Amino acid sequence: NKKYVVRASYMELYKEEIRDLFSKNPQNKLDIKERPDTGVYVKDLSSFVVKDVKEINQVMLTGRKNRTTAETNMNDKSSRSHSIFTLTIETAQMGVDLKSHIRVGKLNMVDLAGSERLSKTGATGERLEEATKINLSLSTLCHVIATLTDPKGCLLYTSDAADEGL
């Protein structure tokens, strides 16, 4: 006697700003918050209830259209951001104690923008700023992963939106 609800959300991390790819105005910046009971979350991030794989693909395509892309010397449609598509699965079941028990799981699918070799991309102006932020966030993410996998490592603080979002 289980009931399930699946929700989809989609955000991009562009120049250290978090944007809702389902929003009517995906250029609006969102904030990262933290709650003691649920942890880190993105305030005001949209989500859609999806019923099947077809609906998941439809909302993913809708969000993908809002991703920030631009032409570089290496690629005519280069992703200029990292993105996270999240499926949140909630299940409710009546327990032997006759109380409803809710379980929540999340599947995060992350698309990281590739590192930018500035001499090859020909980046200047806005593209240069984007490339710098992409490289900085990838470097910070590598540091965080290395620290978390080191038994003696201790990660005290990170100020990078990409790392907090991940």
Tab-separated table of N, CA and C in Angstrom:
chain	number	residue	atom	x	y	z
A	1	ASN	N	0.827	-1.185	0.000
A	1	ASN	CA	0.000	0.000	0.000
A	1	ASN	C	0.879	1.260	0.000
A	2	LYS	N	1.749	1.359	-1.006
A	2	LYS	CA	2.656	2.506	-1.115
A	2	LYS	C	2.133	3.519	-2.115
A	3	LYS	N	2.441	4.768	-1.854
A	3	LYS	CA	2.138	5.849	-2.781
A	3	LYS	C	3.449	6.546	-3.122
A	4	TYR	N	3.599	6.911	-4.395
A	4	TYR	CA	4.826	7.555	-4.860
A	4	TYR	C	4.518	8.906	-5.495
A	5	VAL	N	5.437	9.830	-5.325
A	5	VAL	CA	5.407	11.116	-6.025
A	5	VAL	C	6.823	11.362	-6.524
A	6	VAL	N	6.939	11.736	-7.805
A	6	VAL	CA	8.248	12.051	-8.385
A	6	VAL	C	8.203	13.498	-8.860
A	7	ARG	N	9.192	14.275	-8.432
A	7	ARG	CA	9.303	15.686	-8.818
A	7	ARG	C	10.622	15.904	-9.550
A	8	ALA	N	10.603	16.774	-10.555
A	8	ALA	CA	11.805	17.114	-11.306
A	8	ALA	C	12.116	18.593	-11.125
A	9	SER	N	13.400	18.896	-10.941
A	9	SER	CA	13.869	20.285	-10.920
A	9	SER	C	15.129	20.356	-11.776
A	10	TYR	N	15.456	21.555	-12.230
A	10	TYR	CA	16.583	21.717	-13.151
A	10	TYR	C	17.171	23.101	-12.924
A	11	MET	N	18.455	23.133	-12.593
A	11	MET	CA	19.116	24.424	-12.374
A	11	MET	C	20.454	24.444	-13.090
A	12	GLU	N	20.919	25.663	-13.353
A	12	GLU	CA	22.253	25.819	-13.907
A	12	GLU	C	23.067	26.710	-12.984
A	13	LEU	N	24.372	26.486	-13.012
A	13	LEU	CA	25.314	27.307	-12.265
A	13	LEU	C	26.108	28.079	-13.308
A	14	TYR	N	25.761	29.349	-13.459
A	14	TYR	CA	26.356	30.195	-14.481
A	14	TYR	C	27.098	31.339	-13.807
A	15	LYS	N	28.407	31.392	-14.019
A	15	LYS	CA	29.251	32.426	-13.417
A	15	LYS	C	28.978	32.560	-11.919
A	16	GLU	N	28.923	31.403	-11.248
A	16	GLU	CA	28.713	31.306	-9.804
A	16	GLU	C	27.338	31.801	-9.349
A	17	GLU	N	26.390	31.876	-10.271
A	17	GLU	CA	25.010	32.196	-9.921
A	17	GLU	C	24.141	30.983	-10.241
A	18	ILE	N	23.179	30.743	-9.385
A	18	ILE	CA	22.271	29.616	-9.596
A	18	ILE	C	21.000	30.143	-10.246
A	19	ARG	N	20.604	29.462	-11.328
A	19	ARG	CA	19.421	29.864	-12.082
A	19	ARG	C	18.481	28.675	-12.243
A	20	ASP	N	17.188	28.961	-12.201
A	20	ASP	CA	16.145	27.944	-12.355
A	20	ASP	C	15.825	27.795	-13.839
A	21	LEU	N	16.133	26.642	-14.420
A	21	LEU	CA	15.900	26.433	-15.843
A	21	LEU	C	14.426	26.197	-16.183
A	22	PHE	N	13.565	26.021	-15.179
A	22	PHE	CA	12.125	25.899	-15.410
A	22	PHE	C	11.400	27.229	-15.224
A	23	SER	N	12.099	28.234	-14.773
A	23	SER	CA	11.485	29.526	-14.485
A	23	SER	C	11.075	30.247	-15.765
A	24	LYS	N	10.053	31.102	-15.657
A	24	LYS	CA	9.688	31.950	-16.791
A	24	LYS	C	10.793	32.941	-17.091
A	25	ASN	N	11.579	33.278	-16.076
A	25	ASN	CA	12.738	34.143	-16.273
A	25	ASN	C	13.973	33.422	-15.727
A	26	PRO	N	14.594	32.549	-16.543
A	26	PRO	CA	15.717	31.753	-16.052
A	26	PRO	C	16.982	32.568	-15.757
A	27	GLN	N	16.940	33.869	-16.026
A	27	GLN	CA	18.100	34.719	-15.726
A	27	GLN	C	18.122	35.151	-14.249
A	28	ASN	N	16.998	34.964	-13.543
A	28	ASN	CA	16.935	35.356	-12.130
A	28	ASN	C	17.858	34.486	-11.289
A	29	LYS	N	18.565	35.124	-10.379
A	29	LYS	CA	19.501	34.430	-9.494
A	29	LYS	C	18.745	33.875	-8.285
A	30	LEU	N	19.068	32.614	-7.922
A	30	LEU	CA	18.498	31.988	-6.737
A	30	LEU	C	19.567	31.855	-5.661
A	31	ASP	N	19.128	31.677	-4.424
A	31	ASP	CA	20.048	31.576	-3.295
A	31	ASP	C	20.089	30.165	-2.730
A	32	ILE	N	21.261	29.785	-2.243
A	32	ILE	CA	21.431	28.518	-1.536
A	32	ILE	C	21.151	28.761	-0.064
A	33	LYS	N	20.352	27.890	0.524
A	33	LYS	CA	20.011	27.973	1.946
A	33	LYS	C	20.297	26.620	2.590
A	34	GLU	N	20.244	26.593	3.908
A	34	GLU	CA	20.438	25.333	4.626
A	34	GLU	C	19.477	25.255	5.793
A	35	ARG	N	18.883	24.070	5.963
A	35	ARG	CA	17.997	23.789	7.093
A	35	ARG	C	18.586	22.608	7.857
A	36	PRO	N	18.519	22.642	9.165
A	36	PRO	CA	19.075	21.538	9.954
A	36	PRO	C	18.421	20.193	9.658
A	37	ASP	N	17.113	20.199	9.334
A	37	ASP	CA	16.397	18.932	9.138
A	37	ASP	C	16.560	18.344	7.740
A	38	THR	N	16.758	19.188	6.721
A	38	THR	CA	16.842	18.664	5.355
A	38	THR	C	18.154	18.964	4.656
A	39	GLY	N	18.965	19.847	5.200
A	39	GLY	CA	20.262	20.159	4.598
A	39	GLY	C	20.202	21.320	3.619
A	40	VAL	N	21.105	21.286	2.652
A	40	VAL	CA	21.263	22.365	1.679
A	40	VAL	C	20.170	22.268	0.618
A	41	TYR	N	19.614	23.424	0.240
A	41	TYR	CA	18.609	23.471	-0.817
A	41	TYR	C	18.699	24.818	-1.527
A	42	VAL	N	18.062	24.913	-2.675
A	42	VAL	CA	18.012	26.161	-3.438
A	42	VAL	C	16.636	26.777	-3.246
A	43	LYS	N	16.618	27.947	-2.646
A	43	LYS	CA	15.355	28.628	-2.344
A	43	LYS	C	14.649	29.022	-3.645
A	44	ASP	N	13.350	28.744	-3.695
A	44	ASP	CA	12.457	29.091	-4.807
A	44	ASP	C	12.755	28.335	-6.104
A	45	LEU	N	13.462	27.214	-6.032
A	45	LEU	CA	13.696	26.400	-7.223
A	45	LEU	C	12.403	25.694	-7.611
A	46	SER	N	11.994	25.839	-8.862
A	46	SER	CA	10.759	25.211	-9.351
A	46	SER	C	10.912	23.707	-9.442
A	47	SER	N	9.804	23.007	-9.291
A	47	SER	CA	9.800	21.570	-9.545
A	47	SER	C	8.454	21.192	-10.143
A	48	PHE	N	8.462	20.137	-10.946
A	48	PHE	CA	7.253	19.633	-11.579
A	48	PHE	C	7.044	18.196	-11.165
A	49	VAL	N	5.793	17.841	-10.867
A	49	VAL	CA	5.451	16.441	-10.637
A	49	VAL	C	5.422	15.771	-12.004
A	50	VAL	N	6.138	14.649	-12.116
A	50	VAL	CA	6.183	13.901	-13.373
A	50	VAL	C	5.655	12.498	-13.124
A	51	LYS	N	4.930	11.962	-14.125
A	51	LYS	CA	4.257	10.678	-13.939
A	51	LYS	C	4.953	9.522	-14.624
A	52	ASP	N	5.768	9.834	-15.648
A	52	ASP	CA	6.417	8.752	-16.384
A	52	ASP	C	7.669	9.277	-17.095
A	53	VAL	N	8.358	8.374	-17.779
A	53	VAL	CA	9.614	8.735	-18.447
A	53	VAL	C	9.375	9.794	-19.521
A	54	LYS	N	8.259	9.704	-20.216
A	54	LYS	CA	7.949	10.682	-21.265
A	54	LYS	C	7.871	12.088	-20.670
A	55	GLU	N	7.200	12.242	-19.537
A	55	GLU	CA	7.104	13.558	-18.893
A	55	GLU	C	8.457	14.021	-18.373
A	56	ILE	N	9.256	13.105	-17.864
A	56	ILE	CA	10.610	13.473	-17.409
A	56	ILE	C	11.403	14.022	-18.587
A	57	ASN	N	11.358	13.342	-19.722
A	57	ASN	CA	12.074	13.807	-20.911
A	57	ASN	C	11.552	15.161	-21.386
A	58	GLN	N	10.250	15.378	-21.305
A	58	GLN	CA	9.664	16.644	-21.739
A	58	GLN	C	10.150	17.812	-20.876
A	59	VAL	N	10.130	17.631	-19.549
A	59	VAL	CA	10.568	18.742	-18.699
A	59	VAL	C	12.081	18.955	-18.816
A	60	MET	N	12.830	17.872	-19.024
A	60	MET	CA	14.275	18.015	-19.198
A	60	MET	C	14.568	18.815	-20.468
A	61	LEU	N	13.854	18.531	-21.542
A	61	LEU	CA	14.031	19.254	-22.790
A	61	LEU	C	13.658	20.724	-22.633
A	62	THR	N	12.571	20.989	-21.921
A	62	THR	CA	12.163	22.371	-21.652
A	62	THR	C	13.268	23.135	-20.932
A	63	GLY	N	13.834	22.541	-19.898
A	63	GLY	CA	14.914	23.190	-19.152
A	63	GLY	C	16.168	23.351	-19.986
A	64	ARG	N	16.502	22.344	-20.772
A	64	ARG	CA	17.720	22.384	-21.586
A	64	ARG	C	17.687	23.566	-22.557
A	65	LYS	N	16.506	23.912	-23.033
A	65	LYS	CA	16.380	25.054	-23.951
A	65	LYS	C	16.771	26.364	-23.281
A	66	ASN	N	16.684	26.417	-21.952
A	66	ASN	CA	17.021	27.639	-21.214
A	66	ASN	C	18.488	27.698	-20.767
A	67	ARG	N	19.260	26.651	-21.035
A	67	ARG	CA	20.671	26.665	-20.643
A	67	ARG	C	21.434	27.732	-21.398
A	68	THR	N	22.439	28.271	-20.747
A	68	THR	CA	23.274	29.295	-21.357
A	68	THR	C	24.308	28.634	-22.261
A	69	THR	N	24.260	28.969	-23.541
A	69	THR	CA	25.234	28.465	-24.514
A	69	THR	C	25.731	29.639	-25.349
A	70	ALA	N	26.899	29.466	-25.969
A	70	ALA	CA	27.451	30.501	-26.842
A	70	ALA	C	28.462	29.867	-27.782
A	71	GLU	N	28.766	30.567	-28.829
A	71	GLU	CA	29.742	30.097	-29.807
A	71	GLU	C	31.157	30.437	-29.338
A	72	THR	N	32.062	29.472	-29.501
A	72	THR	CA	33.501	29.694	-29.282
A	72	THR	C	34.229	29.167	-30.520
A	73	ASN	N	35.539	29.348	-30.560
A	73	ASN	CA	36.326	28.823	-31.680
A	73	ASN	C	36.291	27.290	-31.727
A	74	MET	N	36.005	26.654	-30.594
A	74	MET	CA	36.013	25.199	-30.504
A	74	MET	C	34.646	24.571	-30.745
A	75	ASN	N	33.571	25.341	-30.564
A	75	ASN	CA	32.239	24.747	-30.579
A	75	ASN	C	31.217	25.833	-30.923
A	76	ASP	N	30.300	25.542	-31.832
A	76	ASP	CA	29.313	26.560	-32.194
A	76	ASP	C	28.194	26.704	-31.167
A	77	LYS	N	28.025	25.720	-30.302
A	77	LYS	CA	27.012	25.802	-29.241
A	77	LYS	C	27.624	25.253	-27.950
A	78	SER	N	28.512	26.018	-27.374
A	78	SER	CA	29.244	25.595	-26.183
A	78	SER	C	28.448	25.908	-24.919
A	79	SER	N	28.318	24.908	-24.057
A	79	SER	CA	27.666	25.123	-22.769
A	79	SER	C	28.523	26.067	-21.949
A	80	ARG	N	27.901	27.079	-21.378
A	80	ARG	CA	28.629	28.076	-20.586
A	80	ARG	C	28.318	27.941	-19.104
A	81	SER	N	27.735	26.804	-18.723
A	81	SER	CA	27.335	26.614	-17.335
A	81	SER	C	27.384	25.137	-16.977
A	82	HIS	N	27.326	24.867	-15.695
A	82	HIS	CA	27.109	23.515	-15.188
A	82	HIS	C	25.602	23.406	-14.930
A	83	SER	N	25.071	22.193	-14.987
A	83	SER	CA	23.643	22.051	-14.684
A	83	SER	C	23.409	20.818	-13.811
A	84	ILE	N	22.312	20.876	-13.069
A	84	ILE	CA	21.905	19.756	-12.221
A	84	ILE	C	20.411	19.523	-12.444
A	85	PHE	N	20.079	18.327	-12.954
A	85	PHE	CA	18.693	17.892	-13.108
A	85	PHE	C	18.441	16.911	-11.977
A	86	THR	N	17.447	17.193	-11.152
A	86	THR	CA	17.190	16.382	-9.967
A	86	THR	C	15.803	15.760	-10.023
A	87	LEU	N	15.769	14.462	-9.748
A	87	LEU	CA	14.504	13.763	-9.549
A	87	LEU	C	14.408	13.461	-8.058
A	88	THR	N	13.333	13.923	-7.436
A	88	THR	CA	13.080	13.646	-6.031
A	88	THR	C	11.933	12.653	-5.968
A	89	ILE	N	12.195	11.508	-5.345
A	89	ILE	CA	11.193	10.456	-5.248
A	89	ILE	C	10.751	10.344	-3.800
A	90	GLU	N	9.457	10.499	-3.573
A	90	GLU	CA	8.896	10.378	-2.231
A	90	GLU	C	7.941	9.191	-2.217
A	91	THR	N	8.026	8.405	-1.173
A	91	THR	CA	7.096	7.288	-1.016
A	91	THR	C	6.493	7.355	0.384
A	92	ALA	N	5.219	7.071	0.452
A	92	ALA	CA	4.519	7.035	1.739
A	92	ALA	C	3.908	5.652	1.894
A	93	GLN	N	4.082	5.096	3.092
A	93	GLN	CA	3.571	3.759	3.372
A	93	GLN	C	3.096	3.707	4.813
A	94	MET	N	1.995	3.018	5.008
A	94	MET	CA	1.466	2.835	6.354
A	94	MET	C	2.298	1.765	7.049
A	95	GLY	N	2.812	2.102	8.204
A	95	GLY	CA	3.636	1.163	8.961
A	95	GLY	C	2.808	0.266	9.861
A	96	VAL	N	3.467	-0.706	10.487
A	96	VAL	CA	2.772	-1.609	11.411
A	96	VAL	C	2.245	-0.849	12.623
A	97	ASP	N	2.833	0.355	12.860
A	97	ASP	CA	2.363	1.194	13.960
A	97	ASP	C	1.153	2.046	13.553
A	98	LEU	N	0.630	1.793	12.332
A	98	LEU	CA	-0.520	2.499	11.765
A	98	LEU	C	-0.267	3.987	11.552
A	99	LYS	N	1.003	4.365	11.408
A	99	LYS	CA	1.388	5.736	11.085
A	99	LYS	C	1.986	5.738	9.686
A	100	SER	N	1.792	6.859	8.996
A	100	SER	CA	2.357	7.000	7.654
A	100	SER	C	3.857	7.280	7.761
A	101	HIS	N	4.645	6.513	7.044
A	101	HIS	CA	6.095	6.699	7.023
A	101	HIS	C	6.499	7.173	5.637
A	102	ILE	N	7.239	8.273	5.602
A	102	ILE	CA	7.639	8.870	4.326
A	102	ILE	C	9.137	8.719	4.159
A	103	ARG	N	9.524	8.277	2.971
A	103	ARG	CA	10.940	8.187	2.606
A	103	ARG	C	11.154	9.058	1.379
A	104	VAL	N	12.309	9.724	1.363
A	104	VAL	CA	12.639	10.614	0.250
A	104	VAL	C	14.019	10.251	-0.265
A	105	GLY	N	14.126	10.153	-1.582
A	105	GLY	CA	15.416	9.922	-2.228
A	105	GLY	C	15.590	10.906	-3.358
A	106	LYS	N	16.842	11.240	-3.659
A	106	LYS	CA	17.122	12.178	-4.743
A	106	LYS	C	18.148	11.579	-5.684
A	107	LEU	N	17.918	11.791	-6.963
A	107	LEU	CA	18.868	11.424	-7.996
A	107	LEU	C	19.282	12.715	-8.683
A	108	ASN	N	20.556	13.080	-8.550
A	108	ASN	CA	21.086	14.288	-9.173
A	108	ASN	C	21.892	13.902	-10.399
A	109	MET	N	21.515	14.426	-11.545
A	109	MET	CA	22.264	14.213	-12.780
A	109	MET	C	22.967	15.514	-13.108
A	110	VAL	N	24.286	15.472	-13.104
A	110	VAL	CA	25.092	16.673	-13.228
A	110	VAL	C	25.777	16.708	-14.587
A	111	ASP	N	25.682	17.838	-15.258
A	111	ASP	CA	26.385	18.066	-16.516
A	111	ASP	C	27.363	19.209	-16.276
A	112	LEU	N	28.644	18.861	-16.192
A	112	LEU	CA	29.662	19.879	-15.963
A	112	LEU	C	30.153	20.423	-17.292
A	113	ALA	N	30.266	21.739	-17.372
A	113	ALA	CA	30.868	22.349	-18.555
A	113	ALA	C	32.331	21.920	-18.592
A	114	GLY	N	32.843	21.701	-19.778
A	114	GLY	CA	34.242	21.281	-19.912
A	114	GLY	C	35.197	22.409	-19.577
A	115	SER	N	36.390	22.029	-19.141
A	115	SER	CA	37.387	23.053	-18.848
A	115	SER	C	37.736	23.791	-20.138
A	116	GLU	N	38.094	25.031	-19.993
A	116	GLU	CA	38.333	25.901	-21.140
A	116	GLU	C	39.828	26.167	-21.307
A	117	ARG	N	40.373	25.797	-22.455
A	117	ARG	CA	41.740	26.172	-22.807
A	117	ARG	C	41.620	27.482	-23.583
A	118	LEU	N	41.913	28.581	-22.892
A	118	LEU	CA	41.631	29.901	-23.422
A	118	LEU	C	42.324	30.172	-24.754
A	119	SER	N	43.517	29.630	-24.945
A	119	SER	CA	44.240	29.873	-26.189
A	119	SER	C	43.535	29.232	-27.386
A	120	LYS	N	42.773	28.162	-27.157
A	120	LYS	CA	42.075	27.480	-28.256
A	120	LYS	C	40.662	27.993	-28.483
A	121	THR	N	39.998	28.439	-27.430
A	121	THR	CA	38.615	28.884	-27.585
A	121	THR	C	38.532	30.295	-28.143
A	122	GLY	N	39.612	31.063	-28.021
A	122	GLY	CA	39.584	32.448	-28.483
A	122	GLY	C	38.675	33.319	-27.642
A	123	ALA	N	38.498	32.951	-26.389
A	123	ALA	CA	37.563	33.650	-25.507
A	123	ALA	C	38.043	35.062	-25.192
A	124	THR	N	37.124	36.016	-25.354
A	124	THR	CA	37.364	37.405	-24.955
A	124	THR	C	36.069	37.933	-24.372
A	125	GLY	N	36.149	39.012	-23.640
A	125	GLY	CA	34.959	39.658	-23.088
A	125	GLY	C	34.132	38.717	-22.224
A	126	GLU	N	32.842	38.601	-22.536
A	126	GLU	CA	31.915	37.764	-21.769
A	126	GLU	C	32.334	36.295	-21.778
A	127	ARG	N	32.775	35.784	-22.951
A	127	ARG	CA	33.213	34.380	-23.041
A	127	ARG	C	34.432	34.131	-22.141
A	128	LEU	N	35.326	35.110	-22.043
A	128	LEU	CA	36.504	34.969	-21.179
A	128	LEU	C	36.084	34.903	-19.714
A	129	GLU	N	35.143	35.755	-19.329
A	129	GLU	CA	34.651	35.736	-17.941
A	129	GLU	C	33.986	34.395	-17.632
A	130	GLU	N	33.166	33.892	-18.564
A	130	GLU	CA	32.524	32.592	-18.381
A	130	GLU	C	33.571	31.483	-18.238
A	131	ALA	N	34.561	31.481	-19.128
A	131	ALA	CA	35.600	30.452	-19.114
A	131	ALA	C	36.372	30.475	-17.803
A	132	THR	N	36.668	31.654	-17.307
A	132	THR	CA	37.385	31.788	-16.039
A	132	THR	C	36.576	31.197	-14.899
A	133	LYS	N	35.279	31.490	-14.859
A	133	LYS	CA	34.407	30.945	-13.801
A	133	LYS	C	34.261	29.436	-13.931
A	134	ILE	N	34.146	28.925	-15.168
A	134	ILE	CA	34.050	27.480	-15.390
A	134	ILE	C	35.301	26.798	-14.849
A	135	ASN	N	36.469	27.297	-15.230
A	135	ASN	CA	37.724	26.684	-14.788
A	135	ASN	C	37.899	26.774	-13.279
A	136	LEU	N	37.536	27.906	-12.693
A	136	LEU	CA	37.645	28.065	-11.243
A	136	LEU	C	36.740	27.076	-10.510
A	137	SER	N	35.495	26.935	-10.969
A	137	SER	CA	34.573	26.027	-10.270
A	137	SER	C	35.003	24.570	-10.439
A	138	LEU	N	35.530	24.193	-11.608
A	138	LEU	CA	36.018	22.823	-11.794
A	138	LEU	C	37.221	22.551	-10.904
A	139	SER	N	38.091	23.520	-10.787
A	139	SER	CA	39.268	23.372	-9.926
A	139	SER	C	38.854	23.239	-8.458
A	140	THR	N	37.897	24.060	-8.027
A	140	THR	CA	37.403	23.996	-6.652
A	140	THR	C	36.721	22.654	-6.388
A	141	LEU	N	35.941	22.180	-7.352
A	141	LEU	CA	35.273	20.888	-7.207
A	141	LEU	C	36.298	19.765	-7.059
A	142	CYS	N	37.362	19.807	-7.846
A	142	CYS	CA	38.430	18.799	-7.720
A	142	CYS	C	39.038	18.831	-6.321
A	143	HIS	N	39.251	20.026	-5.794
A	143	HIS	CA	39.810	20.165	-4.441
A	143	HIS	C	38.858	19.570	-3.399
A	144	VAL	N	37.573	19.858	-3.532
A	144	VAL	CA	36.578	19.343	-2.584
A	144	VAL	C	36.541	17.819	-2.629
A	145	ILE	N	36.522	17.251	-3.830
A	145	ILE	CA	36.484	15.788	-3.963
A	145	ILE	C	37.744	15.161	-3.378
A	146	ALA	N	38.902	15.742	-3.673
A	146	ALA	CA	40.157	15.217	-3.134
A	146	ALA	C	40.169	15.270	-1.611
A	147	THR	N	39.670	16.356	-1.055
A	147	THR	CA	39.632	16.495	0.406
A	147	THR	C	38.665	15.499	1.027
A	148	LEU	N	37.504	15.319	0.411
A	148	LEU	CA	36.506	14.393	0.956
A	148	LEU	C	36.951	12.935	0.866
A	149	THR	N	37.793	12.605	-0.107
A	149	THR	CA	38.255	11.219	-0.252
A	149	THR	C	39.528	10.945	0.528
A	150	ASP	N	40.133	11.972	1.093
A	150	ASP	CA	41.338	11.806	1.909
A	150	ASP	C	40.901	11.533	3.354
A	151	PRO	N	41.286	10.369	3.915
A	151	PRO	CA	40.865	10.057	5.294
A	151	PRO	C	41.299	11.113	6.309
A	152	LYS	N	42.374	11.819	6.023
A	152	LYS	CA	42.851	12.859	6.942
A	152	LYS	C	42.339	14.241	6.559
A	153	GLY	N	41.611	14.322	5.450
A	153	GLY	CA	41.143	15.613	4.951
A	153	GLY	C	40.028	16.192	5.789
A	154	CYS	N	39.961	17.503	5.772
A	154	CYS	CA	38.918	18.216	6.500
A	154	CYS	C	38.501	19.407	5.651
A	155	LEU	N	37.264	19.435	5.233
A	155	LEU	CA	36.749	20.528	4.428
A	155	LEU	C	35.985	21.458	5.347
A	156	LEU	N	36.550	22.622	5.593
A	156	LEU	CA	35.935	23.541	6.528
A	156	LEU	C	34.948	24.491	5.869
A	157	TYR	N	35.242	24.931	4.657
A	157	TYR	CA	34.411	25.949	4.046
A	157	TYR	C	34.662	25.988	2.553
A	158	THR	N	33.603	26.194	1.804
A	158	THR	CA	33.738	26.480	0.385
A	158	THR	C	32.791	27.607	0.039
A	159	SER	N	33.263	28.536	-0.768
A	159	SER	CA	32.435	29.680	-1.130
A	159	SER	C	31.944	29.579	-2.562
A	160	ASP	N	32.231	28.487	-3.235
A	160	ASP	CA	31.860	28.331	-4.624
A	160	ASP	C	30.440	27.775	-4.725
A	161	ALA	N	29.582	28.447	-5.464
A	161	ALA	CA	28.179	28.022	-5.594
A	161	ALA	C	28.074	26.636	-6.204
A	162	ALA	N	28.971	26.308	-7.118
A	162	ALA	CA	28.918	24.987	-7.754
A	162	ALA	C	29.130	23.889	-6.727
A	163	ASP	N	30.067	24.088	-5.833
A	163	ASP	CA	30.357	23.056	-4.847
A	163	ASP	C	29.254	22.962	-3.793
A	164	GLU	N	28.676	24.087	-3.410
A	164	GLU	CA	27.568	24.024	-2.465
A	164	GLU	C	26.364	23.355	-3.105
A	165	GLY	N	26.115	23.667	-4.379
A	165	GLY	CA	24.985	23.082	-5.085
A	165	GLY	C	25.142	21.595	-5.283
A	166	LEU	N	26.374	21.132	-5.514
A	166	LEU	CA	26.615	19.711	-5.702
A	166	LEU	C	26.644	19.009	-4.381
